[in-house]
Every structure is written in structure tokens, then in C-alpha cells.
Amino acid sequence: MRKGDNVAKYDVAIIGSGPGGYVAAIRAGELGLKTIVVEKDPFLGGTCLHVGCIPTKVLLHHADVYDHFKDGAELGFEVSGLKIDWGKILARKNKIVLKHAKGIEFLFKKNKVEWKQGWGRYEGPGKVSVEKDGKKETIEASNVLLVSGSEAKSLPEIEPDHKQILTNRSILELPDIPKTLIVVGAGAVGVEFASIYNSFGTDVTILEALPRVVPVEDEEISAELDKAYKKKGIKIFTSCMVEGVKKDTKCVTVSFKDKDGKAQTLQAEKLLLAVGRQPLTANCGLEKSKARTERGFVYVNEHMETDEPGLFAIGDIVAGMPQLAHAAMMEGIVAVTHIAGKPTQPVIKTRIPNATYCEPQIGSIGLTEKQAKDAGYAVKTGKFPFIGNSKATILNAHGGFIKVVSEEKYGCVLGIHIIGPLATEILAEAAAVLNLEGTIDDMMHMIHAHPTVWEAMGDAFASVRGLQINV
Ligand SMILES: Cc1cc2nc3c(=O)[nH]c(=O)nc-3n(C[C@H](O)[C@H](O)[C@H](O)COP(=O)(O)OP(=O)(O)OC[C@H]3O[C@@H](n4cnc5c(N)ncnc54)[C@H](O)[C@@H]3O)c2cc1C
């Protein structure tokens, strides 16, 4: 390189430090790429760490422990004087979030990743501007990753006030547990909060526009969750249209049309809007690029590169990909590995696991039975209920099942759908089978340790051939 050549200061500049951004940055550092992250907030970790995956799972764990205490008598424990110290629960949640945010800072230092606070904007090939407190500076980088994430959508005429009408952010900071809660939306975020507050004694009602709860899951999983939730006392209205919300000092009143078109109203102390997430790409400089976008989502190729060479998009802003932390992480890894000139594999949508941490938990991957049939496969399914699994009985959690969707001729596994104990953990085997393109016969010969909840997977694969042992 001759003196005077325009040398880019960084190999990679990453806008956003959520799971897509921070994982990409660490891997880029490991691969020897000079890397800088621009983050608008004064802390690292994004939605996932601060107001998404991690704080919700802390609350779900606390709800789970509380449920065990409530069921103490069945297990032979006399529990008296059981009380919830909500302030302590929130403090523990905040401590865990802070610890992990510091952990990311540590990993950045370890991998020589720099970071800068400010609003990052793509300014054309090799340039990113960073704006903070009215001051603007420019970073030069050969490659730019836009990983700016998403925010909660609201409904027309229903704007969150964060006191009575809440989003995933404000519901994490409630000073008290509400007595009544309406959750609008029965996707992963909605059903997780419904589960948390139902355990803590809130009277919860779910309103969902589509015909079933967790609508992206296999139909049998939705039906099982519906049944389990109604048994816990959670009221569910599906195929209903929310029309408006009125507030007074004490409560919110929601008006909606139920599935028969009948006008109804419901009152509650709080309302949670969980109707999906929109990409945060406005004012990020995409208009200065050739990147193709639709409703704020960005189209990419198999290396996560947009139509603008050197500009990559990762995570919740990517068109056609699920908005999940682990999807964002792998997309970031693929992009920086490609930038480092090393071979990568594309992120395949049907190999991304879904984990929903409601009670009962849901874990799924691959095609649902309907999707497999619609795709033209001759489909063969098997199903194994946890009632036949001894460890599930020991855990006192034997509701639910594992459903395997396979292709009839060669027994290729197309999808696995789990609802029940440790579903999000035993999903690990399902992800391995799909990624390694295993067959029912491969999996029927795999030895599963006994007694584990995991061994129910063996029975589920065998059930496709009618050879399950334990039911
Ligand atoms: C309640 C809830 C629970 C969830 N639970 C799970 C779960 O259990 N498992 C799971 O896989 N997923 C879960 N998700 C989804 C997950 O949080 C997202 O898929 C994930 O955070 C997306 O990562 P990201 O890096 O694309 O974006 P984000 O995590 O949203 O991070 C984007 C970052 O970019 C920053 N930023 C934005 N614009 C700029 C700019 N112009 N300049 C500088 N910085 C900018 C933001 O401040 C933020 O830090 C949950 C989401 C919610 C809301």
C-alpha cells in the first residue's frame, strides 16, 4: 500500500449492538478484522438483553419457581406465608441484565472491538456517520453491517402511554403486579407475558385476530396451548378484531368484535400490545444506497449482503426472516465470515429453531404438517405424549407431546413440534436432526439417556413407524 492511498480505518463498522451486532463484532474480532460498533444507547445488548429475551426469561423463571411453591402440597411440602416481593424480582432481573451488558463490554475488549455511542447512519460506500449531542463524526470502514433491530408495533388509534397501555418495554417496569391484564396478540411475546402474569395471580385475557394462539406453530401445538391456558384460567378470544381502547384513571376498556361478529367490551387494569414488531431502519441512510427494502425490511443475499456492495443487513430488519435473537446471531456470523474471505453456509429459514417459554413451553423447527403437505410432500407424522415419559412424571409436568413431521418414502425429518416440559431444551436434538438432514431411522437408532425428558424424542421418532415403546 502506497503512502497517500485512502485506507479505510476499519474493516467492519456495525450499526447496532443487539445479538446480531455484538455477535458479529466478536466473531469479526476473532477473525482479525478491525471492528467498530456504533450504538445509540449508552449500553450494549439491544432489545434481546434489555427488554426482550433475557428479562422475560428471568420473570418466567421466577413465575416457574412460584408455581412450584404453589404446588408444594402435591410434592409433600407444607408451604405457608408465601408472598411475592415484586421489587426484589425486578431488582434481580435488572442485575442479570446489567451483568450481561458488562459481559459484552468485556468480550469486546478481549477481541479488540471498539464501540462508540451515537446514532449511526450509512453515508455511502465505506462511510458511517455517528451523531451524538449535535456533534457528527465519520467512520471509514470497508464493510458496514446495519443491525438496527425492531420496535413494538401499535394498532391504529391505540398508542401506548406506558402506564395503562403497555409494550414489551413498559410492562417490564410495572411497580406492582396488575390484578387484571388484557394481552392483545397471541404470538410468542403475548403468550409469554400471559404466562408470567397468570402465574403471579393476574386475571389474564388474550385477544388474537387470527383463528388460533401461537399462529406460526403447528395447528396441534396451538390447540394444546389453548387447552392448557384455559385450564389455568386464561381467557382467550381468537378471530377477534380490536376496535378501540378507552381509558379512565382506573382501567382500560377494550371494544372488539368477537369471532361471530358480536360487539364486546372488556375492562382491565392494564393492556399489553403484543401485535408484532416493525424494523427500525428509518433515518439509517438506506436511501443513500441501492439496498432493496419493503416496509422497512431489507433484502439480502446468502451472505447477508444487500444490493449495495459492502452493505450488509442482519437481524430483525431482514426481509423474510424470523425476528429471533439466535437467527440474528448466525446471520451476523455469516456476514463477517464472508467478509473475512472464509467459507460460510447460508442461513436456512426452516432450520431456525423457535422457542417460546410460556408454560407449557413450546419448541419447534422445520415445517408444520400443513406446510409440509402444502409443499407437496407425502407426509407421515408421529406423536408421543409426555404422559408416557417417566422423567416428565417425576417433574409433575406430563402435559403436552412431541410431534414429528416426516416425508414418507425415505423418512426424512421435515419438522419437529414440541409442547411440554423442557421443550426449549430438548429442541437441541430436533435442530441437530434438521441441520444434519437425518431420517427417522437414524434417530430411532440413537440412544437417549434414561430417565430424561429428552428420551421422549426417541419415542416420538419411533411413533412415525408405530414403534413407540412407552404408550
Ligand atoms: C419481549 C420480547 C421477548 C423476546 N424473546 C426472545 C427469545 O426468547 N428468543 C429469541 O430468539 N428472540 C426473542 N425476542 C426477539 C429478539 O429480541 C430479537 O429478535 C433480537 O433482539 C434482534 O436482534 P437485532 O440485533 O436484530 O436487534 P436489537 O436487539 O433490536 O438491537 C438493535 C440495536 O441497534 C441499536 N440501534 C438502532 N438504530 C441505531 C442507529 N441508527 N444507530 C445506533 N444504534 C442503533 C438499538 O439501540 C439496539 O441496541 C424477543 C423480543 C421481545 C420484544
mmCIF file of N, CA and C and ligand atoms in Angstrom, residues 15-21 38-41 43 45-48 51-53 56-57 118-121 147-150 168 189 192-193 277 280 283-284 314-317 323-326 328 355 357, ligand 1:
data_model
loop_
_atom_site.group_PDB
_atom_site.id
_atom_site.type_symbol
_atom_site.label_atom_id
_atom_site.label_comp_id
_atom_site.label_asym_id
_atom_site.label_seq_id
_atom_site.Cartn_x
_atom_site.Cartn_y
_atom_site.Cartn_z
ATOM 1 N N ILE A 15 -23.655 -1.107 12.872
ATOM 2 C CA ILE A 15 -24.619 -0.173 13.487
ATOM 3 C C ILE A 15 -25.618 -0.994 14.290
ATOM 4 N N GLY A 16 -25.509 -0.930 15.624
ATOM 5 C CA GLY A 16 -26.422 -1.681 16.496
ATOM 6 C C GLY A 16 -25.690 -2.772 17.257
ATOM 7 N N SER A 17 -25.930 -2.834 18.575
ATOM 8 C CA SER A 17 -25.201 -3.815 19.408
ATOM 9 C C SER A 17 -26.125 -4.868 20.015
ATOM 10 N N GLY A 18 -27.266 -5.153 19.345
ATOM 11 C CA GLY A 18 -28.110 -6.265 19.797
ATOM 12 C C GLY A 18 -27.419 -7.584 19.489
ATOM 13 N N PRO A 19 -28.122 -8.703 19.629
ATOM 14 C CA PRO A 19 -27.477 -10.015 19.415
ATOM 15 C C PRO A 19 -26.892 -10.169 18.012
ATOM 16 N N GLY A 20 -27.523 -9.536 17.004
ATOM 17 C CA GLY A 20 -26.957 -9.607 15.659
ATOM 18 C C GLY A 20 -25.647 -8.838 15.611
ATOM 19 N N GLY A 21 -25.639 -7.631 16.189
ATOM 20 C CA GLY A 21 -24.460 -6.760 16.128
ATOM 21 C C GLY A 21 -23.315 -7.222 17.004
ATOM 22 N N VAL A 38 -21.344 0.902 16.486
ATOM 23 C CA VAL A 38 -21.986 2.176 16.843
ATOM 24 C C VAL A 38 -23.331 1.837 17.476
ATOM 25 N N GLU A 39 -23.566 2.334 18.668
ATOM 26 C CA GLU A 39 -24.806 2.014 19.394
ATOM 27 C C GLU A 39 -25.397 3.309 19.937
ATOM 28 N N LYS A 40 -26.706 3.511 19.688
ATOM 29 C CA LYS A 40 -27.327 4.768 20.118
ATOM 30 C C LYS A 40 -27.498 4.825 21.638
ATOM 31 N N ASP A 41 -27.702 3.651 22.257
ATOM 32 C CA ASP A 41 -27.907 3.625 23.710
ATOM 33 C C ASP A 41 -26.571 3.647 24.450
ATOM 34 N N PHE A 43 -25.562 1.626 26.518
ATOM 35 C CA PHE A 43 -25.193 0.263 26.938
ATOM 36 C C PHE A 43 -25.304 -0.665 25.738
ATOM 37 N N GLY A 45 -26.171 -4.504 23.954
ATOM 38 C CA GLY A 45 -27.029 -5.696 24.132
ATOM 39 C C GLY A 45 -28.372 -5.629 23.428
ATOM 40 N N GLY A 46 -28.853 -4.414 23.102
ATOM 41 C CA GLY A 46 -30.078 -4.289 22.299
ATOM 42 C C GLY A 46 -31.348 -4.785 22.970
ATOM 43 N N THR A 47 -32.371 -4.990 22.136
ATOM 44 C CA THR A 47 -33.688 -5.426 22.601
ATOM 45 C C THR A 47 -33.577 -6.719 23.409
ATOM 46 N N CYS A 48 -32.866 -7.677 22.853
ATOM 47 C CA CYS A 48 -32.792 -9.019 23.440
ATOM 48 C C CYS A 48 -32.352 -8.959 24.908
ATOM 49 N N VAL A 51 -34.758 -5.559 26.922
ATOM 50 C CA VAL A 51 -36.228 -5.543 27.026
ATOM 51 C C VAL A 51 -36.869 -6.727 26.297
ATOM 52 N N GLY A 52 -36.102 -7.766 26.033
ATOM 53 C CA GLY A 52 -36.650 -8.896 25.272
ATOM 54 C C GLY A 52 -36.349 -10.226 25.919
ATOM 55 N N CYS A 53 -35.556 -11.037 25.220
ATOM 56 C CA CYS A 53 -35.297 -12.426 25.630
ATOM 57 C C CYS A 53 -34.940 -12.560 27.112
ATOM 58 N N THR A 56 -37.484 -11.219 30.071
ATOM 59 C CA THR A 56 -38.718 -12.036 30.112
ATOM 60 C C THR A 56 -38.424 -13.422 30.659
ATOM 61 N N LYS A 57 -37.267 -13.962 30.300
ATOM 62 C CA LYS A 57 -36.961 -15.304 30.802
ATOM 63 C C LYS A 57 -36.630 -15.282 32.297
ATOM 64 N N GLY A 118 -23.781 6.660 19.826
ATOM 65 C CA GLY A 118 -24.301 7.692 18.932
ATOM 66 C C GLY A 118 -25.222 7.063 17.903
ATOM 67 N N TRP A 119 -25.900 7.925 17.148
ATOM 68 C CA TRP A 119 -26.799 7.448 16.104
ATOM 69 C C TRP A 119 -25.965 7.153 14.853
ATOM 70 N N GLY A 120 -25.970 5.918 14.401
ATOM 71 C CA GLY A 120 -25.179 5.532 13.228
ATOM 72 C C GLY A 120 -26.007 5.612 11.959
ATOM 73 N N ARG A 121 -25.363 6.076 10.884
ATOM 74 C CA ARG A 121 -26.086 6.218 9.611
ATOM 75 C C ARG A 121 -25.120 5.866 8.474
ATOM 76 N N VAL A 147 -27.602 -3.298 11.734
ATOM 77 C CA VAL A 147 -28.228 -4.275 12.651
ATOM 78 C C VAL A 147 -29.065 -3.477 13.643
ATOM 79 N N SER A 148 -29.971 -2.665 13.118
ATOM 80 C CA SER A 148 -30.645 -1.672 13.960
ATOM 81 C C SER A 148 -31.902 -2.186 14.655
ATOM 82 N N GLY A 149 -32.310 -3.434 14.407
ATOM 83 C CA GLY A 149 -33.351 -4.061 15.218
ATOM 84 C C GLY A 149 -34.767 -3.586 14.941
ATOM 85 N N SER A 150 -35.615 -3.762 15.932
ATOM 86 C CA SER A 150 -37.047 -3.502 15.728
ATOM 87 C C SER A 150 -37.664 -2.916 16.987
ATOM 88 N N ASN A 168 -43.721 -4.225 25.322
ATOM 89 C CA ASN A 168 -42.784 -5.133 25.998
ATOM 90 C C ASN A 168 -41.787 -4.374 26.878
ATOM 91 N N VAL A 189 -44.393 -13.226 22.171
ATOM 92 C CA VAL A 189 -44.308 -12.193 23.216
ATOM 93 C C VAL A 189 -45.600 -12.168 24.044
ATOM 94 N N GLU A 192 -46.019 -15.317 26.296
ATOM 95 C CA GLU A 192 -45.048 -15.372 27.403
ATOM 96 C C GLU A 192 -45.495 -14.450 28.553
ATOM 97 N N PHE A 193 -45.903 -13.221 28.208
ATOM 98 C CA PHE A 193 -46.346 -12.323 29.286
ATOM 99 C C PHE A 193 -47.641 -12.832 29.922
ATOM 100 N N ARG A 277 -43.598 -6.768 15.560
ATOM 101 C CA ARG A 277 -42.516 -5.791 15.661
ATOM 102 C C ARG A 277 -42.173 -5.248 14.286
ATOM 103 N N LEU A 280 -36.531 -1.116 12.523
ATOM 104 C CA LEU A 280 -36.087 0.259 12.828
ATOM 105 C C LEU A 280 -35.033 0.687 11.808
ATOM 106 N N ASN A 283 -34.125 6.615 8.822
ATOM 107 C CA ASN A 283 -33.041 7.520 9.220
ATOM 108 C C ASN A 283 -31.703 6.799 9.456
ATOM 109 N N CYS A 284 -31.538 5.651 8.804
ATOM 110 C CA CYS A 284 -30.274 4.916 8.934
ATOM 111 C C CYS A 284 -29.440 5.015 7.657
ATOM 112 N N ILE A 314 -28.651 -7.367 8.960
ATOM 113 C CA ILE A 314 -28.677 -8.514 9.870
ATOM 114 C C ILE A 314 -29.849 -8.361 10.832
ATOM 115 N N GLY A 315 -30.414 -9.480 11.258
ATOM 116 C CA GLY A 315 -31.341 -9.485 12.408
ATOM 117 C C GLY A 315 -32.771 -9.120 12.051
ATOM 118 N N ASP A 316 -33.431 -8.440 12.980
ATOM 119 C CA ASP A 316 -34.868 -8.170 12.867
ATOM 120 C C ASP A 316 -35.254 -7.336 11.649
ATOM 121 N N ILE A 317 -34.288 -6.700 11.000
ATOM 122 C CA ILE A 317 -34.616 -5.847 9.848
ATOM 123 C C ILE A 317 -34.586 -6.618 8.522
ATOM 124 N N GLN A 323 -37.912 -12.928 13.340
ATOM 125 C CA GLN A 323 -37.269 -11.950 14.235
ATOM 126 C C GLN A 323 -36.896 -12.657 15.538
ATOM 127 N N LEU A 324 -35.751 -13.314 15.508
ATOM 128 C CA LEU A 324 -35.273 -14.090 16.657
ATOM 129 C C LEU A 324 -33.802 -13.784 16.903
ATOM 130 N N ALA A 325 -33.429 -13.776 18.180
ATOM 131 C CA ALA A 325 -32.055 -13.422 18.539
ATOM 132 C C ALA A 325 -31.044 -14.389 17.920
ATOM 133 N N HIS A 326 -31.349 -15.695 18.016
ATOM 134 C CA HIS A 326 -30.358 -16.668 17.519
ATOM 135 C C HIS A 326 -30.257 -16.625 15.994
ATOM 136 N N ALA A 328 -30.525 -13.771 14.299
ATOM 137 C CA ALA A 328 -29.677 -12.579 14.115
ATOM 138 C C ALA A 328 -28.205 -12.924 14.353
ATOM 139 N N ALA A 355 -38.326 -20.983 19.944
ATOM 140 C CA ALA A 355 -38.501 -21.358 21.350
ATOM 141 C C ALA A 355 -39.435 -20.348 22.009
ATOM 142 N N TYR A 357 -41.262 -19.562 25.632
ATOM 143 C CA TYR A 357 -41.011 -20.006 27.021
ATOM 144 C C TYR A 357 -42.232 -19.874 27.915
HETATM 145 C C1 LIG B 1 -40.440 -9.346 24.839
HETATM 146 C C2 LIG B 1 -39.541 -9.993 23.853
HETATM 147 C C3 LIG B 1 -39.044 -11.256 24.115
HETATM 148 C C4 LIG B 1 -38.210 -11.882 23.207
HETATM 149 N N1 LIG B 1 -37.735 -13.130 23.495
HETATM 150 C C5 LIG B 1 -36.946 -13.766 22.614
HETATM 151 C C6 LIG B 1 -36.422 -15.047 22.910
HETATM 152 O O1 LIG B 1 -36.663 -15.611 23.965
HETATM 153 N N2 LIG B 1 -35.621 -15.638 21.995
HETATM 154 C C7 LIG B 1 -35.324 -15.031 20.792
HETATM 155 O O2 LIG B 1 -34.598 -15.617 19.986
HETATM 156 N N3 LIG B 1 -35.784 -13.805 20.492
HETATM 157 C C8 LIG B 1 -36.589 -13.166 21.374
HETATM 158 N N4 LIG B 1 -37.037 -11.906 21.085
HETATM 159 C C9 LIG B 1 -36.640 -11.280 19.805
HETATM 160 C C10 LIG B 1 -35.219 -10.710 19.913
HETATM 161 O O3 LIG B 1 -35.155 -9.818 20.987
HETATM 162 C C11 LIG B 1 -34.840 -10.029 18.619
HETATM 163 O O4 LIG B 1 -35.035 -10.916 17.543
HETATM 164 C C12 LIG B 1 -33.376 -9.599 18.645
HETATM 165 O O5 LIG B 1 -33.131 -8.691 19.690
HETATM 166 C C13 LIG B 1 -32.981 -8.969 17.310
HETATM 167 O O6 LIG B 1 -31.636 -8.627 17.360
HETATM 168 P P1 LIG B 1 -31.037 -7.424 16.497
HETATM 169 O O7 LIG B 1 -29.587 -7.423 16.795
HETATM 170 O O8 LIG B 1 -31.516 -7.544 15.104
HETATM 171 O O9 LIG B 1 -31.770 -6.119 17.062
HETATM 172 P P2 LIG B 1 -31.930 -5.470 18.512
HETATM 173 O O10 LIG B 1 -31.724 -6.445 19.585
HETATM 174 O O11 LIG B 1 -33.220 -4.738 18.464
HETATM 175 O O12 LIG B 1 -30.727 -4.447 18.595
HETATM 176 C C14 LIG B 1 -30.651 -3.327 17.761
HETATM 177 C C15 LIG B 1 -29.716 -2.334 18.391
HETATM 178 O O13 LIG B 1 -29.453 -1.302 17.466
HETATM 179 C C16 LIG B 1 -29.479 -0.051 18.136
HETATM 180 N N5 LIG B 1 -29.773 0.959 17.108
HETATM 181 C C17 LIG B 1 -30.885 1.079 16.350
HETATM 182 N N6 LIG B 1 -30.736 2.061 15.445
HETATM 183 C C18 LIG B 1 -29.497 2.573 15.629
HETATM 184 C C19 LIG B 1 -28.749 3.583 14.975
HETATM 185 N N7 LIG B 1 -29.208 4.235 13.897
HETATM 186 N N8 LIG B 1 -27.522 3.858 15.441
HETATM 187 C C20 LIG B 1 -27.003 3.189 16.508
HETATM 188 N N9 LIG B 1 -27.655 2.197 17.137
HETATM 189 C C21 LIG B 1 -28.883 1.888 16.689
HETATM 190 C C22 LIG B 1 -30.551 -0.230 19.171
HETATM 191 O O14 LIG B 1 -30.400 0.702 20.239
HETATM 192 C C23 LIG B 1 -30.278 -1.668 19.631
HETATM 193 O O15 LIG B 1 -29.328 -1.705 20.670
HETATM 194 C C24 LIG B 1 -37.862 -11.232 21.990
HETATM 195 C C25 LIG B 1 -38.327 -9.947 21.724
HETATM 196 C C26 LIG B 1 -39.164 -9.339 22.640
HETATM 197 C C27 LIG B 1 -39.650 -7.952 22.342
#
